[in-house]
Short mmCIF file of C-alpha atoms in Angstrom, two decimals:
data_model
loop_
_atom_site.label_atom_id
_atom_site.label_comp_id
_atom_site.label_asym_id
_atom_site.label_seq_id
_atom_site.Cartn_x
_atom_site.Cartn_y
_atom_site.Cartn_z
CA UNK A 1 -5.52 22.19 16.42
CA UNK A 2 -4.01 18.71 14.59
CA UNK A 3 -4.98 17.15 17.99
CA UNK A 4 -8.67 18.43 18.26
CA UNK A 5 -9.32 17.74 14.82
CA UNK A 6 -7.96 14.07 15.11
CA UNK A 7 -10.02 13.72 18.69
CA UNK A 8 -13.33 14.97 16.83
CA UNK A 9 -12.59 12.67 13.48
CA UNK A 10 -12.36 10.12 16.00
CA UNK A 11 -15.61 11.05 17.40
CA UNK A 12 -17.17 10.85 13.89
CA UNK A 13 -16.46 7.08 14.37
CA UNK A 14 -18.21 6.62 17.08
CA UNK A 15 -21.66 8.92 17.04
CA UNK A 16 -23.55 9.98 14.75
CA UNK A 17 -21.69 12.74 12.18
CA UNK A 18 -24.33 15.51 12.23
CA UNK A 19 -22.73 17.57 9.44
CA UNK A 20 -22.86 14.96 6.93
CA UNK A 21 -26.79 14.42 8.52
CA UNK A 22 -27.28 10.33 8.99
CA UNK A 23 -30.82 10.95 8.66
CA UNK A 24 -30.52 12.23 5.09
CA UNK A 25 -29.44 10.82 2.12
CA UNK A 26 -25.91 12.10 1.36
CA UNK A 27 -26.17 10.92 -2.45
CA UNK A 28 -28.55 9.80 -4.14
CA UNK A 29 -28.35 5.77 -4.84
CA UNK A 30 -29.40 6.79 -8.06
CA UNK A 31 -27.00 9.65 -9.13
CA UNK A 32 -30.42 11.10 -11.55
CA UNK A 33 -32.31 12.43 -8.25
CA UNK A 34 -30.08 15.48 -8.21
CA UNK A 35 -27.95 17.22 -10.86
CA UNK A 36 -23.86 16.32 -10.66
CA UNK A 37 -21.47 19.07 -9.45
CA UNK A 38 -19.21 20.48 -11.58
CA UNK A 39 -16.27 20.15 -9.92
CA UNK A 40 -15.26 17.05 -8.27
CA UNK A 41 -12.20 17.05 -5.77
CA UNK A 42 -10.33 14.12 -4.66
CA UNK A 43 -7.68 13.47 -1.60
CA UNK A 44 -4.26 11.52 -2.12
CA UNK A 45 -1.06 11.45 -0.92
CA UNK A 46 1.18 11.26 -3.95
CA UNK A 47 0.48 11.54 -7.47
CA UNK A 48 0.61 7.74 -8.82
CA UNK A 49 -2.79 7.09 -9.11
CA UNK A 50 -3.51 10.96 -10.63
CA UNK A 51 -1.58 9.61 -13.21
CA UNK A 52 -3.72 6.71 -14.34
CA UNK A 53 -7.41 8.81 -13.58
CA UNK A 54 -5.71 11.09 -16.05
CA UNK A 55 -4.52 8.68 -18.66
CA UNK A 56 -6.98 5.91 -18.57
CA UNK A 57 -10.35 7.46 -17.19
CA UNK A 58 -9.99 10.87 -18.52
CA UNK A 59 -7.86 10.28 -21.19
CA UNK A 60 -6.24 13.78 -20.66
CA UNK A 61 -2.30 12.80 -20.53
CA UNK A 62 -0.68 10.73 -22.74
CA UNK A 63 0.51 7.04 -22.09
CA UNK A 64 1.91 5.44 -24.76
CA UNK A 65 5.05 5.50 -27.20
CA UNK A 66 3.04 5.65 -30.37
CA UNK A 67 6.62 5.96 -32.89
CA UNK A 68 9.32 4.41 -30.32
CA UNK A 69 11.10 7.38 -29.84
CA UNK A 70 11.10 7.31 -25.90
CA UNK A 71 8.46 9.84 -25.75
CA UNK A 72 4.62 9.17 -24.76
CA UNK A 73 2.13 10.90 -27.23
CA UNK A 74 -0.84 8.39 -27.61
CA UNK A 75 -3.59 8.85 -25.56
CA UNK A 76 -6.15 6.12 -24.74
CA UNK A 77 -8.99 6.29 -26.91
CA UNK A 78 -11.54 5.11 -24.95
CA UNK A 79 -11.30 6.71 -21.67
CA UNK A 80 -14.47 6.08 -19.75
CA UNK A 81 -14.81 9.57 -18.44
CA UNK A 82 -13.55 12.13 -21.46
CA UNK A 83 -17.15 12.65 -21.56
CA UNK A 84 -17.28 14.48 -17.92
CA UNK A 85 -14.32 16.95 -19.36
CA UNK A 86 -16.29 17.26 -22.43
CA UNK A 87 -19.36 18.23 -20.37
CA UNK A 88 -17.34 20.58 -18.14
CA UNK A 89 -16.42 18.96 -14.63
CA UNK A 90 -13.46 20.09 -13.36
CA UNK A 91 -10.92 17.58 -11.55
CA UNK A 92 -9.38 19.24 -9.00
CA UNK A 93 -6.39 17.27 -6.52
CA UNK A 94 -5.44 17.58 -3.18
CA UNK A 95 -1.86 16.27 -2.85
CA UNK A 96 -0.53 15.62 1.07
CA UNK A 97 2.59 13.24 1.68
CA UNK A 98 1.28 11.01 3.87
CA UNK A 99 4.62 10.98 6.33
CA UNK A 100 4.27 11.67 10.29
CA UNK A 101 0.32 11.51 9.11
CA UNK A 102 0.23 14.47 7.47
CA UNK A 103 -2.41 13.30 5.17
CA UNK A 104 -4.46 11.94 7.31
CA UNK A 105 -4.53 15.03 9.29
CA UNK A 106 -5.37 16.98 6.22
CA UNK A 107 -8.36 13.90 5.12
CA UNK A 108 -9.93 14.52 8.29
CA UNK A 109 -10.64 18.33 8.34
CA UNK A 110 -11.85 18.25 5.22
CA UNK A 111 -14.33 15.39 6.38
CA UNK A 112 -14.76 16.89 9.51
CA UNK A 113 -16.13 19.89 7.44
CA UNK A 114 -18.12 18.13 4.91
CA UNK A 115 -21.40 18.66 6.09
CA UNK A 116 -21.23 22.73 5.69
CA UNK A 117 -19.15 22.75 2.63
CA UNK A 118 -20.48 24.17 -0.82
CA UNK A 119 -20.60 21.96 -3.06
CA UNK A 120 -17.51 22.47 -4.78
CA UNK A 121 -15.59 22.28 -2.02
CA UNK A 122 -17.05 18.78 -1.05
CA UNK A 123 -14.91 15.96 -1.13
CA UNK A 124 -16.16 13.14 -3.63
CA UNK A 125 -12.94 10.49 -3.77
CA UNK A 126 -10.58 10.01 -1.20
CA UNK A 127 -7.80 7.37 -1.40
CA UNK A 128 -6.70 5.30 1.50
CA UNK A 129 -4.11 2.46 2.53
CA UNK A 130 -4.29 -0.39 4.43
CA UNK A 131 -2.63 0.33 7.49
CA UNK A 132 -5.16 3.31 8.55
CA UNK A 133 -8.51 2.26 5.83
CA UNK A 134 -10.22 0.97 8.65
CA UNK A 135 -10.54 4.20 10.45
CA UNK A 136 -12.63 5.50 7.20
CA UNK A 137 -14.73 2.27 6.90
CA UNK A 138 -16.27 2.08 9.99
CA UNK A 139 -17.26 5.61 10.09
CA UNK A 140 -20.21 7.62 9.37
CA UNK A 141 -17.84 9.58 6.71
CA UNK A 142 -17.99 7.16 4.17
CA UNK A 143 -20.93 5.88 2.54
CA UNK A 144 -22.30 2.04 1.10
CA UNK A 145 -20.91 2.29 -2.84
CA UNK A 146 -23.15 -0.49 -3.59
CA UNK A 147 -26.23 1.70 -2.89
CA UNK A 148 -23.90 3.88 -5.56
CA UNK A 149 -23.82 1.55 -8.29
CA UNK A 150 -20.90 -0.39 -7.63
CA UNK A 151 -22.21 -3.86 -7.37
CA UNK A 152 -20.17 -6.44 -9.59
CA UNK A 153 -16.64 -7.22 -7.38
CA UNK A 154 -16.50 -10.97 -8.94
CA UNK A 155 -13.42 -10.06 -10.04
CA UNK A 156 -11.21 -8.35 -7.68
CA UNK A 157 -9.89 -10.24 -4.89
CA UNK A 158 -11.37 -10.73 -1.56
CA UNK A 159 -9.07 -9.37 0.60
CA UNK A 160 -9.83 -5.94 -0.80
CA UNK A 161 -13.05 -5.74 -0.50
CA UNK A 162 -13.13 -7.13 2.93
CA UNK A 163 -10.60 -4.17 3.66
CA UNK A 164 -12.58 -1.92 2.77
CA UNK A 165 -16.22 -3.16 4.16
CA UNK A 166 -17.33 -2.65 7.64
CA UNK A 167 -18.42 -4.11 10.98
CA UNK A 168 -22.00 -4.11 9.26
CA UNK A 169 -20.98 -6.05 6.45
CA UNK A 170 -21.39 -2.04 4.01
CA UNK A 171 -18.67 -1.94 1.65
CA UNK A 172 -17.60 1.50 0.99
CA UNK A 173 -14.69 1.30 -1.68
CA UNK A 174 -12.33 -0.40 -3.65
CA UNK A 175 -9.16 -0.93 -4.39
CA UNK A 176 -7.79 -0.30 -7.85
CA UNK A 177 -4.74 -2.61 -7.21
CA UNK A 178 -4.06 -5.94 -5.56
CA UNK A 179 -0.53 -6.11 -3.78
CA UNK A 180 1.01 -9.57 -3.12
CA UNK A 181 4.50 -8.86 -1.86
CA UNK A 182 6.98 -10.96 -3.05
CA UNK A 183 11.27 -11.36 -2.43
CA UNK A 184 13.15 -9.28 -4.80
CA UNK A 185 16.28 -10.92 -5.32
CA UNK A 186 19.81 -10.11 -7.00
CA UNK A 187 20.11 -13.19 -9.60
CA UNK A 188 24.27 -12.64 -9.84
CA UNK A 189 24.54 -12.61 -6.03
CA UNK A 190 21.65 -15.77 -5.79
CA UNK A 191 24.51 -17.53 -8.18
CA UNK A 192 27.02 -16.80 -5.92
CA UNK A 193 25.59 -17.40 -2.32
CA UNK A 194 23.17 -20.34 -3.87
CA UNK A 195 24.73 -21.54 -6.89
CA UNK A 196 21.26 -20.82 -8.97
CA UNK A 197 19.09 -17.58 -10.16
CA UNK A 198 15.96 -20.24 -10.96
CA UNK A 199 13.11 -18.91 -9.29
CA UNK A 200 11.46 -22.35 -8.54
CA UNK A 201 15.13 -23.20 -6.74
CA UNK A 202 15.78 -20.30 -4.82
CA UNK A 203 12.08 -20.25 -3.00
CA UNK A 204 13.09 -24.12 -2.36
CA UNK A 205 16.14 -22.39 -0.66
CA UNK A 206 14.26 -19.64 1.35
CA UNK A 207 10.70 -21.07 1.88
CA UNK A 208 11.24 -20.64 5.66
CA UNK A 209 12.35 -18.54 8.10
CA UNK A 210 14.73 -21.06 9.39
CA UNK A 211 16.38 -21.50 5.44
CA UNK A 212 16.49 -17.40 5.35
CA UNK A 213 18.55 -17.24 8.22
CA UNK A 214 21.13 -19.83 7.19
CA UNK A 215 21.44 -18.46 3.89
CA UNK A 216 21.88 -15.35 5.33
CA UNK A 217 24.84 -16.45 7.15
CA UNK A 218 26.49 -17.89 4.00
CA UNK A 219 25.85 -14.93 2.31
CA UNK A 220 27.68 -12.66 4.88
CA UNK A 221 30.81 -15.37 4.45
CA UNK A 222 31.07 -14.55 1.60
CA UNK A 223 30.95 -10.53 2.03
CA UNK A 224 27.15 -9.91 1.07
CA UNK A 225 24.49 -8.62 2.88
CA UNK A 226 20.94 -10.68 3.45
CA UNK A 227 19.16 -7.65 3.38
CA UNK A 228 19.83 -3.96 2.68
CA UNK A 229 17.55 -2.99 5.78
CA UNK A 230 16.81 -4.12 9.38
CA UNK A 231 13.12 -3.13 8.82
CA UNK A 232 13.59 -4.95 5.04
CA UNK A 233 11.22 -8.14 6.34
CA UNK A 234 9.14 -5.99 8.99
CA UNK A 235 6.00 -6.27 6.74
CA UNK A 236 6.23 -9.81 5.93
CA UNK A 237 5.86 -10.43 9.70
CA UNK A 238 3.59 -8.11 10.60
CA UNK A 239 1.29 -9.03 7.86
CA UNK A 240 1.35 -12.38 9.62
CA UNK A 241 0.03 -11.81 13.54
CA UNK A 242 -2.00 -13.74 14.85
CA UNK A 243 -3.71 -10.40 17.40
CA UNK A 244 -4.12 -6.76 16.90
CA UNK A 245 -1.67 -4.17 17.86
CA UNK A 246 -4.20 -2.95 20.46
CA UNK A 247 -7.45 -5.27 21.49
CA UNK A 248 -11.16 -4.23 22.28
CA UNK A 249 -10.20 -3.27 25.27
CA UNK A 250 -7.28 -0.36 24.08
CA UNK A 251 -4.77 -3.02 25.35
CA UNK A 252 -1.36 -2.32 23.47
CA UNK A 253 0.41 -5.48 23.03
CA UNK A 254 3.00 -7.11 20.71
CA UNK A 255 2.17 -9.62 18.62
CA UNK A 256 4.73 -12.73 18.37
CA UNK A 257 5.08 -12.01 14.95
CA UNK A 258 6.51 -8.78 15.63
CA UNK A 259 8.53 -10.18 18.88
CA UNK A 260 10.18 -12.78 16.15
CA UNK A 261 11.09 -10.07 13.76
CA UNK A 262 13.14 -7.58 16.37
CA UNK A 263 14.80 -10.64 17.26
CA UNK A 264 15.81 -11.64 13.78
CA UNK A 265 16.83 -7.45 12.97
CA UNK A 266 18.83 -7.86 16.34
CA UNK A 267 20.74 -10.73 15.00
CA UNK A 268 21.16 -9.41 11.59
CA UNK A 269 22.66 -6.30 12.98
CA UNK A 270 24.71 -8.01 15.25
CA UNK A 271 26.29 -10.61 12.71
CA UNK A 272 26.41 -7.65 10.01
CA UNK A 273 23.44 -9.58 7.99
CA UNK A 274 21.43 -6.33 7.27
CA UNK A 275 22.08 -2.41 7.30
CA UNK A 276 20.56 0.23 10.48
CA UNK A 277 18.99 1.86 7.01
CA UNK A 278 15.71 2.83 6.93
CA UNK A 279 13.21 1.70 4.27
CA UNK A 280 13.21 4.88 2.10
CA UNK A 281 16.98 5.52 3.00
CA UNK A 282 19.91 6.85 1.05
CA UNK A 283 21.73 4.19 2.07
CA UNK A 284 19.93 1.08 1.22
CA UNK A 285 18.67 2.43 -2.16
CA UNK A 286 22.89 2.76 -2.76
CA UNK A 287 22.43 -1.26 -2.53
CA UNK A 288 20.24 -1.61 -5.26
CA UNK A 289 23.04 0.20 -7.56
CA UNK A 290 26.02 -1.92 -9.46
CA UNK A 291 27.82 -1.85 -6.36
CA UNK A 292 25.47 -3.28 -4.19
CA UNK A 293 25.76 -6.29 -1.76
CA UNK A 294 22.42 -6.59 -0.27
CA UNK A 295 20.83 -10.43 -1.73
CA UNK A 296 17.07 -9.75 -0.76
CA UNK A 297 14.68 -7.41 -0.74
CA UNK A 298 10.98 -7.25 -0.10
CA UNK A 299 7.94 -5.75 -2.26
CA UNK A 300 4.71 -5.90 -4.52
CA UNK A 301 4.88 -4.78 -8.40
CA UNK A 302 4.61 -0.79 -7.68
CA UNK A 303 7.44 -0.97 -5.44
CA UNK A 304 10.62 -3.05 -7.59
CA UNK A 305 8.72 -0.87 -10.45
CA UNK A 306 8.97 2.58 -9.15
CA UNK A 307 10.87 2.68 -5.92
CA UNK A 308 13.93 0.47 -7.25
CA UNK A 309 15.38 3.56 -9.63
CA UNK A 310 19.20 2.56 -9.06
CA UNK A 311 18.32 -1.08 -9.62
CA UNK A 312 16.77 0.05 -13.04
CA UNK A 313 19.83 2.47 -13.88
CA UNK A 314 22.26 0.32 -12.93
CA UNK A 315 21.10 -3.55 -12.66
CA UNK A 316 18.33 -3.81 -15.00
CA UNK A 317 17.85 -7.88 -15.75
CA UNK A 318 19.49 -8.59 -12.44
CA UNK A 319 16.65 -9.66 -10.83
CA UNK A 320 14.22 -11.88 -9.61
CA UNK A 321 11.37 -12.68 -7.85
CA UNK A 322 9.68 -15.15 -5.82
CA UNK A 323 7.49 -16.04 -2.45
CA UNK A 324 10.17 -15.98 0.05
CA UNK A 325 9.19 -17.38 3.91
CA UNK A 326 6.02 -16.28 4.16
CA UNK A 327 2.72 -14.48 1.86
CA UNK A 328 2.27 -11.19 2.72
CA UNK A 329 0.94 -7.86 0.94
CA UNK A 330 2.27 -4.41 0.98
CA UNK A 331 0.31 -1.37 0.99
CA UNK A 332 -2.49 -0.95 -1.75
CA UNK A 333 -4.80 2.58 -2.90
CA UNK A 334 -8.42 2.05 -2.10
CA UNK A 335 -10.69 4.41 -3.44
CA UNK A 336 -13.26 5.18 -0.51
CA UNK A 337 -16.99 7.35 -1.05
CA UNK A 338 -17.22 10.42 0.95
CA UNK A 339 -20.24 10.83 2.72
CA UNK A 340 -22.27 14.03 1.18
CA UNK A 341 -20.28 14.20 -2.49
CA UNK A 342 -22.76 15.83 -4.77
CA UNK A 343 -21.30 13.66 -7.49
CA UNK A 344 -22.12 10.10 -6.94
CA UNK A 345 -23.00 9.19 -10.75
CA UNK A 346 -18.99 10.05 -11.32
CA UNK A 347 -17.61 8.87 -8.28
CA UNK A 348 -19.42 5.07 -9.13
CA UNK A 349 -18.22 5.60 -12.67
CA UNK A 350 -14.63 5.80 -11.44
CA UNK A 351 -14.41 3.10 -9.30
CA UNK A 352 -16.19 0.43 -11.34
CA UNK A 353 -13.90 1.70 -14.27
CA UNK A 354 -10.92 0.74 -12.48
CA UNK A 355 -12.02 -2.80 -10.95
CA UNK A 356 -14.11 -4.11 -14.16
CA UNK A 357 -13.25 -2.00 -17.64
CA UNK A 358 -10.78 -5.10 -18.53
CA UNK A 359 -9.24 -2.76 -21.50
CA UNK A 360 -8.46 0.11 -18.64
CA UNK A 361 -7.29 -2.81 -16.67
CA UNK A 362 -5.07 -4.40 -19.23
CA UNK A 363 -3.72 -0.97 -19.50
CA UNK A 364 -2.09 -0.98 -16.53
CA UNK A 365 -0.13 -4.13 -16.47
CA UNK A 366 1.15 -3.13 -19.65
CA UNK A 367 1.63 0.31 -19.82
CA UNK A 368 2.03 1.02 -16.23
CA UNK A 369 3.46 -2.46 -14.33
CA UNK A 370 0.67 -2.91 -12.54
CA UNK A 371 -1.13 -5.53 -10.92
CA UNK A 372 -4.58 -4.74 -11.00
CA UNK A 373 -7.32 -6.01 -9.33
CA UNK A 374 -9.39 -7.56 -12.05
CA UNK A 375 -8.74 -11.63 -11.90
CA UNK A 376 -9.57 -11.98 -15.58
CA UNK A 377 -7.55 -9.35 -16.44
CA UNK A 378 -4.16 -10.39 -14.47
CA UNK A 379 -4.66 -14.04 -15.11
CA UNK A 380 -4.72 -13.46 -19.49
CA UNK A 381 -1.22 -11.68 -18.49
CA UNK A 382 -0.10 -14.43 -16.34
CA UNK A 383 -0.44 -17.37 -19.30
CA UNK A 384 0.38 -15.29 -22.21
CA UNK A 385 4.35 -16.69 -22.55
CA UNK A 386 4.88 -13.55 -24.23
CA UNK A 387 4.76 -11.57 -21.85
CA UNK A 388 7.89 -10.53 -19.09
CA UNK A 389 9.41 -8.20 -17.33
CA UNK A 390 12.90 -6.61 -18.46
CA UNK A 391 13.49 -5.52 -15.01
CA UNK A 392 12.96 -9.09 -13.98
CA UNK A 393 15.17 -10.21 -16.71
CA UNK A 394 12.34 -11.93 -18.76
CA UNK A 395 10.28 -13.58 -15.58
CA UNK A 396 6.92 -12.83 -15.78
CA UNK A 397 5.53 -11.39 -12.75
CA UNK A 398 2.07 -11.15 -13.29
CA UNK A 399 2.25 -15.03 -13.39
CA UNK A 400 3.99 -15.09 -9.45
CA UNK A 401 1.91 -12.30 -8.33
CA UNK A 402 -1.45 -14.08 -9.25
CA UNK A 403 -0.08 -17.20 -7.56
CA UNK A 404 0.82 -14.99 -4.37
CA UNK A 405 -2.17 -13.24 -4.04
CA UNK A 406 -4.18 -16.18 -3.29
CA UNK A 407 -2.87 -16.70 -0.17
CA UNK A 408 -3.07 -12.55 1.11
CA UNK A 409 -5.17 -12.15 4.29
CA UNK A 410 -6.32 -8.72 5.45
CA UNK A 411 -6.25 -9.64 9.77
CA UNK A 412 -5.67 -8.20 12.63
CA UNK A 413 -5.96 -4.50 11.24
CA UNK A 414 -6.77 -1.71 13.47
CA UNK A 415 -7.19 2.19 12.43
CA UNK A 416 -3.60 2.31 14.79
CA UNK A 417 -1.02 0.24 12.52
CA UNK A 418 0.24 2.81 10.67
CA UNK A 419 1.40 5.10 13.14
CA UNK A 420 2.55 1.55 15.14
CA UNK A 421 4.45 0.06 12.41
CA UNK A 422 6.12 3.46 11.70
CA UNK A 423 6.74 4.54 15.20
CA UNK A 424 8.53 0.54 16.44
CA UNK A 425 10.94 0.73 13.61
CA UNK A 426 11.40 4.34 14.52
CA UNK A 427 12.54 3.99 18.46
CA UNK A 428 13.87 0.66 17.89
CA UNK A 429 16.36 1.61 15.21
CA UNK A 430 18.03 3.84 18.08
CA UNK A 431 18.59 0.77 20.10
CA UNK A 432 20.36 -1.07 17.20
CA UNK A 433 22.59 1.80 16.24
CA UNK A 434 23.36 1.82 20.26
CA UNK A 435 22.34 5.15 21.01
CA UNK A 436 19.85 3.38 23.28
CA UNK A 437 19.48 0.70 25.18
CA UNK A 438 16.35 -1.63 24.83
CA UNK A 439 14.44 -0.78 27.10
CA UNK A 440 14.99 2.99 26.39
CA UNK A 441 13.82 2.04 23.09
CA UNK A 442 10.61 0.17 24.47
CA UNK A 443 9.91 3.47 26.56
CA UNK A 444 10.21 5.90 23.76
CA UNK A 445 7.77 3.86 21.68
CA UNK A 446 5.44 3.55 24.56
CA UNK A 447 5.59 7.39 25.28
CA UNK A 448 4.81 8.22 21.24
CA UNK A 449 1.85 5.70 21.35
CA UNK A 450 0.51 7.66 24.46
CA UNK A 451 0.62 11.31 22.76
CA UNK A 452 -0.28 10.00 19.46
CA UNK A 453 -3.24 7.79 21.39
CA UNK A 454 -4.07 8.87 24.70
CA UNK A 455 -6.64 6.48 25.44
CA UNK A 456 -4.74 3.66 24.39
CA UNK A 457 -3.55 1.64 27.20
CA UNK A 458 0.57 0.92 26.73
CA UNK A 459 1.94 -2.18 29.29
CA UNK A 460 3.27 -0.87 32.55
CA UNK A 461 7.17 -0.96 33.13
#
């Protein structure tokens, strides 16, 4: 049934999606033509950004520490949308962890369905990341949030709206969030290994790939690891190709990017450099801990903020951040407009809330550690000298992050890179724990790409 459904969502793309009716208007440009529905149901894979819909556009949960006691009871006063719970919509989520695809799976029977759906079981927000947003873009499941009432996008970046526009030029959603990726480095091991913690001198030291891997041979003389994980710099490569992961044609082929960075996890295994951990592992969140030995890690703002909870626990000031070899992102929640929501006056509410209210905005950076994707917003942050990050041991990241995110490009995407990326460091992990030999490895991959994709064409042996 997962199979059929993904085979007919992929259909969708291609023809004409009869249930959602092409030939009709799905919502009204307007949102006065019809009455809004009552309830309004949006799709997500974790809870993070149900968090801030509550707290800054409803204004339902609480978010800030109003008498310093450790304990948030002040809400935020001006919430764009109290007036919807006032009026008595009802917010209702669908949470599905988005691992082996999961929530994609789930996203696309619910689309699939749209068309015949009452309409308070339509879908009317559905979030989406980079590495699959193009499969919802250039489909007849998503509709033009300009015709909505989204129109001013002066101020986010470029990348993310280009993300989330399609072959036709039709933008259909936003991103609440910009994500520059930066290095996340240990400032008492950077002392050691470099004889500085000075932001400005370290990137000097690793503004190359070259520099990286010489450092990371001094660092493993002196009983540190470069990384904590052979997959640790997978995204800063493969945010960098220079061709698809499969071509018009449903070629699959590696990119040299990607060709460079099993070579450099081969070595790093080899020479004891780097870990056989995974990216969400046991084992290489242990290195963020006291203890740890790992230099360098890789991430944007949510991730050293929420995913780094031993480095907070147990290292908090002992970090660092900078550029590193190359720009890159990391990940990023767009907000995309079902086709056939019955409530398009909320749906445009909520999206230009989060890309233009500048005191929702400003919210986030300080209340939540965000990086948001209002320029005016993120670049008041970025001058105020004020303003720092105890994590970060003062440094103000808001002031690298709007530096980095200059130089982000959104290339080379295809609605196959999530289950690529996830699937390579998958199989090829085997090979450097030895369980496999490479071309095993190759062979595995090839054989998940073909029951995953069928009609993708994987190179002959």
């Amino acid at each position: 049934m997962k199979k059929l459904l993904s085979l007919l969502l992929a259909l969708l793309m291609l023809v004409t999606l009869a249930a959602c009716g092409k030939g009709d208007d799905p919502a009204p440009a307007g949102g006065d033509e019809v009455a809004e529905g009552k309830v309004f149901n949006v799709y997500a894979w974790n809870t993070e950004f149900q968090g801030f819909f509550n707290k800054y556009y409803l204004g339902t949960e609480p978010c800030v520490d109003t008498d310093g006691d450790g304990v948030l009871d002040g809400y935020f006063e001006n919430a764009p949308g109290k007036h919807w719970v006032d009026e008595g919509v009802t917010f209702n989520w669908t949470i599905v962890p988005s691992d082996n695809g999961q929530y994609q799976e789930a996203l696309d029977a619910a689309l699939l369905a749209q068309g015949e759906a009452a309409a308070d079981e339509k879908v009317d927000l559905f979030l989406a990341e980079a590495d699959y947003i193009l499969k919802y873009v250039n489909s007849e499941v998503t509709q033009d949030v300009k015709a909505l009432g989204v129109n001013d996008m002066s101020q986010t970046y470029p990348y993310t709206v280009e993300a989330a526009t399609d072959t036709n030029g039709v933008t259909k959603g936003v991103s609440f969030q910009c994500c520059p990726s930066a290095l996340i480095y240990r400032r008492s091991i950077a002392k050691d290994v470099l004889g500085t913690d000075d932001p400005a001198e370290v990137q000097e030291l690793l503004n190359s790939w070259e520099k990286f891997d010489a450092v990371a041979e001094t660092a493993a003389a002196k009983g540190y690891l470069m990384t904590p994980s052979f997959a640790e710099t997978y995204r800063v490569f493969s945010n960098n190709t220079t061709s698809p992961w499969v071509d018009a044609d449903k070629n699959l082929s590696f990119d040299s990017a990607i060709t460079t960075w099993m070579t450099q996890a081969e070595k790093y295994i080899a020479n004891g450099y780097t870990l056989t951990e995974g990216i969400w592992d046991a084992g290489k969140n242990a290195e963020m801990g006291k203890d740890g030995k790992a230099l360098c890690f890789f991430g944007p703002a949510w991730y050293f903020n929420f995913c780094m909870g031993p480095a907070h626990d147990e290292a908090m000031g002992d970090w660092a951040i900078c550029e590193g070899p190359q720009a890159h992102f990391w990940g990023g929640t767009w907000l995309l407009a079902p086709a056939g929501s019955d409530n398009p006056t909320i749906l445009a509410e909520i999206m230009n809330t989060f890309i233009n209210n500048e005191e929702v905005c400003s919210a986030l950076i300080a209340n939540e550690s965000q990086f948001t994707n209002n320029q005016t917003v993120n670049n008041k942050f970025a001058a105020d000298p004020d303003y720092g990050s105890e994590f970060l041991g003062g440094q103000n990241d808001v002031a690298v992050f709007a530096e980095l995110a200059k130089n982000i490009k959104f290339q080379n995407n295809t609605i196959y890179d999530q289950y690529m990326n996830e699937g390579l460091q998958t199989y090829f992990v085997e090979y450097l724990k030895g369980t496999v030999t490479l071309d095993e490895a190759i062979q595995n991959f090839y054989k998940y790409v073909n029951e995953k994709f069928p009609a993708v064409n994987v190179p002959a042996e």
